[in-house]
Short mmCIF file of C-alpha atoms and ligand atoms in Angstrom, two decimals:
data_model
loop_
_atom_site.label_atom_id
_atom_site.label_comp_id
_atom_site.label_asym_id
_atom_site.label_seq_id
_atom_site.Cartn_x
_atom_site.Cartn_y
_atom_site.Cartn_z
CA MET H 1 281.20 49.19 91.51
CA THR H 2 280.83 50.04 87.83
CA ILE H 3 283.61 52.00 86.31
CA ASP H 4 283.79 53.61 82.95
CA ARG H 5 286.30 52.05 80.56
CA ALA H 6 288.05 55.44 80.31
CA THR H 7 289.02 55.04 83.96
CA ILE H 8 290.55 51.60 83.59
CA ALA H 9 292.00 51.53 80.10
CA PRO H 10 294.74 51.73 79.08
CA GLU H 11 296.31 52.49 82.50
CA GLY H 12 295.12 50.72 85.60
CA PRO H 13 296.05 48.32 88.31
CA ALA H 14 296.19 45.08 86.30
CA ARG H 15 299.48 43.50 85.24
CA GLU H 16 300.50 44.07 81.65
CA ASP H 17 301.96 41.71 79.10
CA PRO H 18 302.89 43.14 75.69
CA THR H 19 301.31 41.22 72.80
CA PRO H 20 301.96 41.65 69.08
CA GLU H 21 298.80 43.81 69.06
CA GLY H 22 300.08 46.13 71.82
CA PRO H 23 299.87 46.11 75.60
CA ALA H 24 297.28 43.78 77.10
CA ARG H 25 296.06 43.64 80.68
CA GLU H 26 296.30 40.33 82.53
CA VAL H 27 293.80 38.67 84.83
CA ASP H 28 293.23 35.14 86.11
CA ALA H 29 289.55 35.07 85.16
CA LEU H 30 287.59 37.22 82.75
CA VAL H 31 283.80 37.40 82.56
CA ILE H 32 282.13 38.60 79.36
CA GLY H 33 278.65 40.02 79.98
CA ALA H 34 277.06 41.57 83.06
CA GLY H 35 273.58 40.04 82.88
CA GLN H 36 272.29 37.56 85.45
CA ALA H 37 274.91 34.92 84.57
CA GLY H 38 277.88 37.29 84.51
CA LEU H 39 276.92 38.96 87.80
CA SER H 40 276.43 35.61 89.51
CA ALA H 41 279.90 34.53 88.34
CA ALA H 42 281.41 37.86 89.45
CA TYR H 43 279.84 37.51 92.90
CA HIS H 44 281.31 34.03 93.34
CA LEU H 45 284.74 35.07 92.04
CA ARG H 46 284.82 37.84 94.67
CA ARG H 47 283.64 35.46 97.34
CA ARG H 48 286.39 33.00 96.48
CA GLY H 49 289.00 35.76 96.87
CA PHE H 50 289.74 36.85 93.31
CA ALA H 51 290.88 40.47 93.45
CA PRO H 52 288.75 42.95 91.49
CA TYR H 53 290.57 44.25 88.38
CA THR H 54 293.87 42.44 89.09
CA GLY H 55 292.42 38.94 89.60
CA PHE H 56 289.26 39.23 87.52
CA VAL H 57 287.18 41.67 85.56
CA VAL H 58 283.75 41.77 83.91
CA LEU H 59 283.52 43.36 80.45
CA ASP H 60 280.06 44.41 79.28
CA ALA H 61 279.05 45.86 75.91
CA ASP H 62 276.14 47.89 77.24
CA ASP H 63 276.32 51.49 78.50
CA ALA H 64 274.49 50.72 81.73
CA PRO H 65 273.60 47.77 84.00
CA GLY H 66 270.68 45.44 83.24
CA GLY H 67 271.80 42.90 80.63
CA ALA H 68 268.98 41.96 78.24
CA TRP H 69 266.37 43.19 80.70
CA ALA H 70 267.29 46.80 79.89
CA HIS H 71 266.15 46.27 76.29
CA ARG H 72 262.84 44.47 76.82
CA SER H 73 259.50 45.90 75.77
CA PRO H 74 258.04 48.52 78.16
CA SER H 75 254.86 46.41 78.15
CA LEU H 76 256.68 43.56 79.99
CA THR H 77 256.07 44.27 83.67
CA MET H 78 257.16 42.50 86.81
CA ALA H 79 253.65 40.99 86.89
CA THR H 80 254.07 39.41 83.46
CA VAL H 81 257.64 38.06 83.66
CA HIS H 82 257.52 34.31 84.21
CA GLY H 83 259.38 34.28 87.44
CA PHE H 84 262.53 36.14 88.32
CA HIS H 85 265.17 34.62 90.61
CA ASP H 86 267.22 36.93 92.77
CA LEU H 87 270.99 37.02 92.41
CA PRO H 88 272.95 35.49 95.31
CA ASP H 89 273.22 37.41 98.55
CA PHE H 90 271.06 40.46 97.86
CA ASP H 91 267.41 40.17 96.84
CA LEU H 92 265.42 42.24 94.40
CA PRO H 93 263.69 44.80 96.64
CA ALA H 94 259.88 44.60 96.91
CA THR H 95 258.63 46.03 93.61
CA ASP H 96 255.20 47.16 92.44
CA PRO H 97 254.13 44.40 90.00
CA ALA H 98 253.14 47.12 87.51
CA THR H 99 256.76 48.32 87.23
CA GLU H 100 258.33 47.77 83.83
CA ALA H 101 260.84 44.90 83.98
CA ARG H 102 263.26 47.03 81.92
CA VAL H 103 263.30 49.52 84.82
CA ALA H 104 263.08 47.24 87.89
CA VAL H 105 265.72 44.68 86.92
CA PRO H 106 268.42 47.09 85.66
CA GLY H 107 267.94 49.14 88.85
CA TYR H 108 268.45 45.97 90.88
CA PHE H 109 271.54 44.95 88.87
CA ALA H 110 273.06 48.42 89.35
CA ALA H 111 272.52 48.19 93.11
CA TYR H 112 273.93 44.64 93.09
CA GLU H 113 277.11 45.67 91.26
CA ALA H 114 277.64 48.50 93.77
CA ARG H 115 276.83 46.44 96.85
CA HIS H 116 279.31 43.70 95.99
CA ALA H 117 281.86 46.12 94.47
CA LEU H 118 281.97 44.13 91.24
CA PRO H 119 284.61 45.24 88.73
CA VAL H 120 282.34 45.77 85.71
CA VAL H 121 283.92 47.77 82.90
CA ARG H 122 281.55 49.17 80.28
CA PRO H 123 280.94 49.78 77.52
CA VAL H 124 283.48 47.26 76.26
CA LYS H 125 282.54 44.93 73.42
CA VAL H 126 284.55 41.74 73.08
CA LEU H 127 285.35 41.22 69.42
CA ALA H 128 287.34 37.98 69.47
CA VAL H 129 288.85 35.44 71.86
CA ARG H 130 291.95 33.62 70.66
CA ASP H 131 294.30 30.94 71.91
CA ARG H 132 297.79 32.05 72.89
CA PRO H 133 300.84 29.81 72.64
CA ASP H 134 301.31 30.01 76.44
CA GLY H 135 297.93 28.35 77.08
CA ARG H 136 296.18 31.54 78.08
CA LEU H 137 293.46 33.32 76.12
CA LEU H 138 293.73 36.66 74.36
CA VAL H 139 290.50 38.67 74.60
CA GLU H 140 290.33 41.42 71.98
CA THR H 141 287.86 44.23 72.59
CA ASP H 142 286.90 47.55 71.03
CA SER H 143 288.99 49.10 73.77
CA GLY H 144 292.22 47.15 74.08
CA SER H 145 293.12 43.53 74.81
CA TRP H 146 293.15 41.34 77.90
CA ILE H 147 294.92 38.10 78.66
CA THR H 148 293.18 35.60 80.90
CA ARG H 149 293.72 32.10 82.19
CA ALA H 150 289.99 31.31 82.43
CA LEU H 151 287.00 32.69 80.54
CA LEU H 152 283.41 32.88 81.77
CA ASN H 153 281.30 33.74 78.76
CA ALA H 154 277.89 35.12 79.74
CA THR H 155 276.79 37.01 76.65
CA GLY H 156 273.15 35.86 76.53
CA THR H 157 271.08 35.77 73.37
CA TRP H 158 269.40 39.17 73.09
CA THR H 159 271.82 40.49 70.48
CA ARG H 160 271.12 37.55 68.14
CA PRO H 161 267.41 37.52 67.27
CA PHE H 162 266.51 34.60 65.01
CA LEU H 163 264.46 35.23 61.87
CA PRO H 164 263.50 32.13 59.86
CA ARG H 165 263.51 32.44 56.07
CA TYR H 166 260.35 31.97 54.01
CA PRO H 167 259.94 32.43 50.28
CA GLY H 168 258.28 35.59 49.00
CA ARG H 169 258.30 39.19 50.12
CA PHE H 170 255.90 41.05 52.41
CA ALA H 171 255.57 44.81 51.85
CA GLY H 172 254.03 45.71 55.23
CA ARG H 173 255.56 46.29 58.66
CA GLN H 174 257.64 43.37 60.00
CA LEU H 175 259.58 43.21 63.22
CA HIS H 176 261.25 40.71 65.49
CA TYR H 177 260.15 40.44 69.12
CA ALA H 178 263.46 42.11 70.09
CA ASP H 179 262.09 45.33 68.53
CA TYR H 180 258.55 45.00 69.88
CA ARG H 181 257.71 47.95 72.11
CA GLY H 182 254.12 47.19 73.11
CA PRO H 183 250.73 46.98 71.41
CA ALA H 184 249.91 50.68 70.82
CA GLU H 185 251.29 50.93 67.26
CA PHE H 186 249.15 47.94 66.17
CA ALA H 187 245.76 49.24 67.35
CA GLY H 188 243.05 48.48 64.81
CA LEU H 189 245.38 46.53 62.46
CA ARG H 190 245.46 42.88 61.36
CA VAL H 191 248.57 41.36 62.92
CA LEU H 192 250.17 37.99 62.31
CA VAL H 193 252.17 36.63 65.28
CA VAL H 194 254.71 33.92 64.44
CA GLY H 195 256.19 31.59 67.06
CA GLY H 196 255.23 29.08 69.72
CA GLY H 197 257.13 30.38 72.74
CA ALA H 198 256.49 32.58 75.74
CA SER H 199 257.29 35.77 73.84
CA ALA H 200 254.59 34.99 71.23
CA ILE H 201 252.11 34.48 74.05
CA GLN H 202 253.10 37.82 75.59
CA VAL H 203 252.58 39.59 72.24
CA LEU H 204 249.21 37.87 71.66
CA SER H 205 248.03 38.79 75.15
CA GLU H 206 248.80 42.47 74.49
CA VAL H 207 248.22 43.00 70.75
CA GLY H 208 245.16 40.73 70.88
CA ALA H 209 243.44 43.31 73.08
CA VAL H 210 243.75 46.13 70.51
CA ALA H 211 244.05 44.44 67.12
CA GLY H 212 242.89 41.44 65.13
CA THR H 213 245.52 38.71 65.50
CA VAL H 214 246.32 35.45 63.78
CA TRP H 215 248.78 33.07 65.45
CA VAL H 216 250.95 30.68 63.46
CA THR H 217 253.47 28.15 64.78
CA ARG H 218 255.64 25.52 63.13
CA THR H 219 254.47 22.74 65.43
CA GLU H 220 251.42 22.34 67.63
CA PRO H 221 252.22 24.17 70.89
CA VAL H 222 252.39 21.96 73.95
CA VAL H 223 250.87 23.36 77.11
CA HIS H 224 252.28 21.97 80.32
CA GLN H 225 249.22 21.21 82.43
CA GLY H 226 250.86 20.25 85.71
CA PRO H 227 252.53 22.58 88.19
CA PHE H 228 256.09 23.82 87.56
CA THR H 229 257.53 22.00 90.58
CA PRO H 230 261.28 21.88 91.43
CA GLU H 231 261.29 18.22 90.29
CA TYR H 232 259.83 19.21 86.92
CA GLY H 233 262.42 22.01 86.68
CA ARG H 234 265.24 19.51 87.31
CA GLU H 235 263.84 17.13 84.69
CA VAL H 236 263.75 19.95 82.10
CA VAL H 237 267.29 21.05 82.90
CA ALA H 238 268.49 17.44 82.60
CA ARG H 239 266.88 17.11 79.17
CA VAL H 240 268.48 20.30 77.85
CA ALA H 241 271.84 19.35 79.40
CA GLU H 242 271.71 15.96 77.66
CA ARG H 243 271.55 17.72 74.29
CA VAL H 244 274.46 20.08 74.91
CA GLU H 245 276.57 17.31 76.40
CA ALA H 246 276.01 15.41 73.15
CA GLY H 247 277.23 18.47 71.18
CA LEU H 248 273.81 19.12 69.63
CA PRO H 249 272.55 22.65 68.90
CA VAL H 250 270.68 24.21 71.82
CA ARG H 251 266.89 24.06 71.71
CA SER H 252 264.57 26.68 73.19
CA VAL H 253 263.51 26.10 76.78
CA VAL H 254 259.83 26.10 75.75
CA SER H 255 260.47 23.23 73.33
CA VAL H 256 261.24 21.21 76.44
CA THR H 257 258.98 22.73 79.11
CA GLY H 258 255.90 23.45 77.01
CA LEU H 259 254.03 26.69 77.56
CA GLY H 260 253.25 27.43 81.17
CA PRO H 261 250.08 28.77 82.78
CA SER H 262 251.52 32.33 82.95
CA VAL H 263 249.60 35.58 83.49
CA ALA H 264 250.08 36.32 79.78
CA TYR H 265 248.80 32.86 78.77
CA ARG H 266 245.64 33.31 80.82
CA ARG H 267 245.06 36.80 79.35
CA ALA H 268 245.53 35.50 75.82
CA GLU H 269 243.13 32.64 76.58
CA GLU H 270 240.51 35.10 77.88
CA LEU H 271 240.91 37.20 74.73
CA GLY H 272 240.32 34.06 72.63
CA VAL H 273 243.47 34.61 70.56
CA LEU H 274 245.11 31.21 71.01
CA ASN H 275 243.64 29.57 67.91
CA ARG H 276 246.88 28.46 66.40
CA ARG H 277 247.23 27.87 62.66
CA PRO H 278 250.03 25.94 60.97
CA MET H 279 252.92 27.81 59.43
CA PHE H 280 252.25 29.49 56.07
CA ASP H 281 254.16 28.44 52.93
CA ARG H 282 255.20 31.86 51.73
CA LEU H 283 255.04 35.58 52.23
CA THR H 284 253.06 37.65 49.75
CA GLU H 285 253.07 41.38 49.11
CA HIS H 286 250.04 41.90 51.36
CA GLY H 287 250.24 39.00 53.78
CA VAL H 288 250.96 35.28 53.83
CA ALA H 289 249.67 32.25 51.94
CA TRP H 290 249.01 28.56 52.45
CA GLY H 291 248.96 27.17 48.89
CA ASP H 292 246.60 29.39 46.93
CA ARG H 293 244.79 30.64 50.07
CA GLU H 294 246.08 34.10 50.96
CA LEU H 295 245.59 35.94 54.25
CA PRO H 296 246.06 39.70 54.07
CA VAL H 297 247.67 41.28 57.16
CA ASP H 298 249.06 44.72 58.02
CA ALA H 299 251.99 43.61 60.19
CA ILE H 300 253.99 40.51 61.08
CA ILE H 301 255.62 40.08 64.48
CA TRP H 302 258.29 37.35 64.46
CA ALA H 303 258.45 35.99 68.00
CA THR H 304 260.84 33.34 66.75
CA GLY H 305 263.44 33.39 69.47
CA PHE H 306 267.14 34.04 69.75
CA ARG H 307 270.43 32.22 69.33
CA ALA H 308 273.37 32.22 71.75
CA GLU H 309 275.66 35.22 71.15
CA LEU H 310 278.98 33.42 70.67
CA THR H 311 280.35 35.03 67.50
CA HIS H 312 283.41 36.41 69.32
CA LEU H 313 284.39 32.81 70.26
CA ALA H 314 284.61 31.69 66.62
CA PRO H 315 288.46 31.75 66.55
CA LEU H 316 288.44 29.03 69.25
CA ALA H 317 286.56 26.70 66.84
CA LEU H 318 284.40 25.25 69.60
CA ARG H 319 281.60 23.92 67.39
CA GLY H 320 281.64 20.24 66.54
CA PRO H 321 280.25 18.39 63.52
CA GLY H 322 276.76 18.33 65.12
CA GLY H 323 276.67 22.14 64.89
CA GLY H 324 276.62 22.53 68.66
CA ILE H 325 279.31 22.91 71.30
CA ARG H 326 279.91 19.76 73.33
CA MET H 327 279.64 20.77 76.97
CA SER H 328 280.57 19.13 80.23
CA GLY H 329 278.73 20.94 83.00
CA THR H 330 279.38 24.64 82.43
CA HIS H 331 282.62 24.24 80.50
CA VAL H 332 283.35 23.31 76.92
CA ALA H 333 284.08 19.58 77.05
CA ASP H 334 287.42 19.90 75.26
CA ASP H 335 288.48 23.17 76.90
CA PRO H 336 288.09 23.51 80.68
CA ARG H 337 289.30 27.15 80.49
CA VAL H 338 286.12 28.19 78.67
CA HIS H 339 282.78 28.24 80.50
CA LEU H 340 279.47 29.12 78.85
CA LEU H 341 277.00 30.56 81.36
CA GLY H 342 273.36 31.25 80.56
CA TYR H 343 273.77 28.72 77.75
CA GLY H 344 271.61 25.62 77.22
CA PRO H 345 270.36 24.33 80.57
CA SER H 346 271.38 27.54 82.36
CA ALA H 347 269.39 29.92 80.10
CA SER H 348 267.09 31.17 82.85
CA THR H 349 267.59 33.41 85.84
CA VAL H 350 267.81 30.45 88.23
CA GLY H 351 270.03 28.49 85.83
CA ALA H 352 272.34 31.49 85.35
CA ASN H 353 272.74 31.81 89.12
CA ARG H 354 273.70 28.16 89.49
CA ALA H 355 276.01 28.19 86.48
CA GLY H 356 277.94 31.16 87.90
CA ARG H 357 278.62 29.28 91.13
CA ALA H 358 279.48 25.98 89.45
CA ALA H 359 281.85 27.59 86.95
CA VAL H 360 283.74 29.50 89.64
CA ASN H 361 284.16 26.31 91.68
CA GLU H 362 285.74 24.61 88.69
CA ILE H 363 287.92 27.58 87.83
CA VAL H 364 289.28 27.75 91.36
CA HIS H 365 290.44 24.13 90.99
CA LEU H 366 291.73 24.62 87.46
CA LEU H 367 293.86 27.61 88.46
CA ARG H 368 295.07 26.04 91.71
CA ASP H 369 296.35 23.06 89.79
CA SER H 370 298.30 25.26 87.38
CA GLU H 371 301.04 27.87 87.80
CA PRO H 372 301.21 30.69 88.72
CA ALA H 373 298.73 30.80 91.61
CA PRO H 374 295.77 33.15 91.04
CA ALA H 375 295.94 36.71 92.47
CA LEU H 376 293.60 36.39 95.44
CA VAL H 377 292.86 38.94 98.15
C1 LIG D 401 261.72 38.00 76.37
C2 LIG D 401 262.36 37.15 77.41
C3 LIG D 401 261.76 37.02 78.66
C4 LIG D 401 262.36 36.24 79.64
N1 LIG D 401 261.73 36.12 80.83
C5 LIG D 401 262.30 35.36 81.80
C6 LIG D 401 261.69 35.22 83.08
O1 LIG D 401 260.64 35.79 83.32
N2 LIG D 401 262.32 34.45 84.01
C7 LIG D 401 263.51 33.82 83.74
O2 LIG D 401 264.04 33.12 84.63
N3 LIG D 401 264.10 33.94 82.54
C8 LIG D 401 263.53 34.69 81.58
N4 LIG D 401 264.12 34.78 80.37
C9 LIG D 401 265.41 34.15 80.17
C10 LIG D 401 266.38 35.02 80.98
O3 LIG D 401 266.16 36.38 80.70
C11 LIG D 401 267.75 34.77 80.64
O4 LIG D 401 268.07 33.41 80.70
C12 LIG D 401 268.72 35.50 81.56
O5 LIG D 401 268.21 36.68 82.11
C13 LIG D 401 269.83 35.87 80.65
O6 LIG D 401 270.89 36.33 81.42
P1 LIG D 401 272.30 36.29 80.77
O7 LIG D 401 273.22 36.83 81.80
O8 LIG D 401 272.59 34.94 80.23
O9 LIG D 401 272.24 37.25 79.48
P2 LIG D 401 271.85 38.78 79.27
O10 LIG D 401 270.94 39.32 80.28
O11 LIG D 401 271.46 38.85 77.82
O12 LIG D 401 273.25 39.53 79.45
C14 LIG D 401 274.27 39.40 78.50
C15 LIG D 401 275.19 40.59 78.62
O13 LIG D 401 276.32 40.33 77.80
C16 LIG D 401 276.66 41.49 77.09
N5 LIG D 401 277.35 41.11 75.86
C17 LIG D 401 276.86 40.42 74.81
N6 LIG D 401 277.81 40.26 73.87
C18 LIG D 401 278.93 40.87 74.35
C19 LIG D 401 280.25 41.06 73.85
N7 LIG D 401 280.64 40.57 72.66
N8 LIG D 401 281.14 41.76 74.61
C20 LIG D 401 280.78 42.25 75.82
N9 LIG D 401 279.54 42.10 76.34
C21 LIG D 401 278.63 41.41 75.62
C22 LIG D 401 275.35 42.19 76.83
O14 LIG D 401 275.58 43.57 76.62
C23 LIG D 401 274.58 41.90 78.12
O15 LIG D 401 274.76 42.92 79.07
C24 LIG D 401 263.56 35.56 79.37
C25 LIG D 401 264.17 35.70 78.12
C26 LIG D 401 263.58 36.48 77.14
C27 LIG D 401 264.25 36.59 75.80
#
């Protein structure tokens, strides 16, 4: 069930507790974000008996279901995604592989929310999460405040595209992968694609068919030759988890897995566009340059990844001296009330599913061991 924020705020079934900022609604658990990770958590909260709206709620900044999938390029189809894992207890219906992922997945998420009667309130953007003297958390949004005993943050990365800085200035068209809408606008141009991840490969496999492309990456891309077996998946997850448990900044999944033999990779290989060059030194008015050797291009596509969207958690001061957040499983090591889902080792559809379940298990124990008992149905 998705309800419009006008229906639930400011009146509604949840308990209220006045705060200095005005009335706030109270829940035992609050999920931020209704992508794969947030929906998985919401499903498990319902399953464990948390009452929709009075026991828990999901706040999502978008107007409609779909999480990041709703914003992806129309050229990304179900045939070219790397592998999509169904949410628990209701599978993605059989879908024509040619269907745009930005259509198929949001349709599935909408059906999922309805089927499990998940209390998603949108559009509600969380602006800040703060500690309260009573040990609960105050969640400030663009549409009122909430007070919660446990927080499941599942805000993804899509809203924080990463653009590295290089000296110089390019006068032509530049865009991040987040704004890429398919190859048509680049037909017949000279296009530079920056980045060594799966999104760069997708762009090369599409733009390379209609334009001249040059591919640059910071380090030599590593292609994983063997099969992506469950054992290999577990090894990768363990390596990423090791970093976040040590409080180090999160690395991209591809930096650990290497590029896989995806449909897009094979297409790019067939097009002969995978001749990687090292990163340029600077941007110039008409292109890029390595020393005094300049390469003129018409457009630059920065497929340089994303960072975790955690700006609203800044008041909690979760980051340590290493620049990362020290994690223990799905929760912040020093704060068992705060879980980060879809973060680090769980930044994939399968990882997000698992993180939702694991976090809810822990929250059930955390709340049981503290007073008052959670509002279960
Ligand atoms: C281009 C691309 C392709 C990918 N392809 C695959 C693939 O094929 N297979 C795979 O397993 N994984 C893939 N991944 C990774 C996978 O998409 C993600 O790990 C997973 O879908 C992310 O789910 P999520 O719930 O963490 O975040 P999202 O889907 O990003 O959902 C986050 C939600 O939080 C909301 N939100 C953000 N900030 C706030 C706020 N302040 N207040 C309220 N709401 C907020 C957003 O509106 C959004 O609805 C891909 C990633 C990218 C970038």
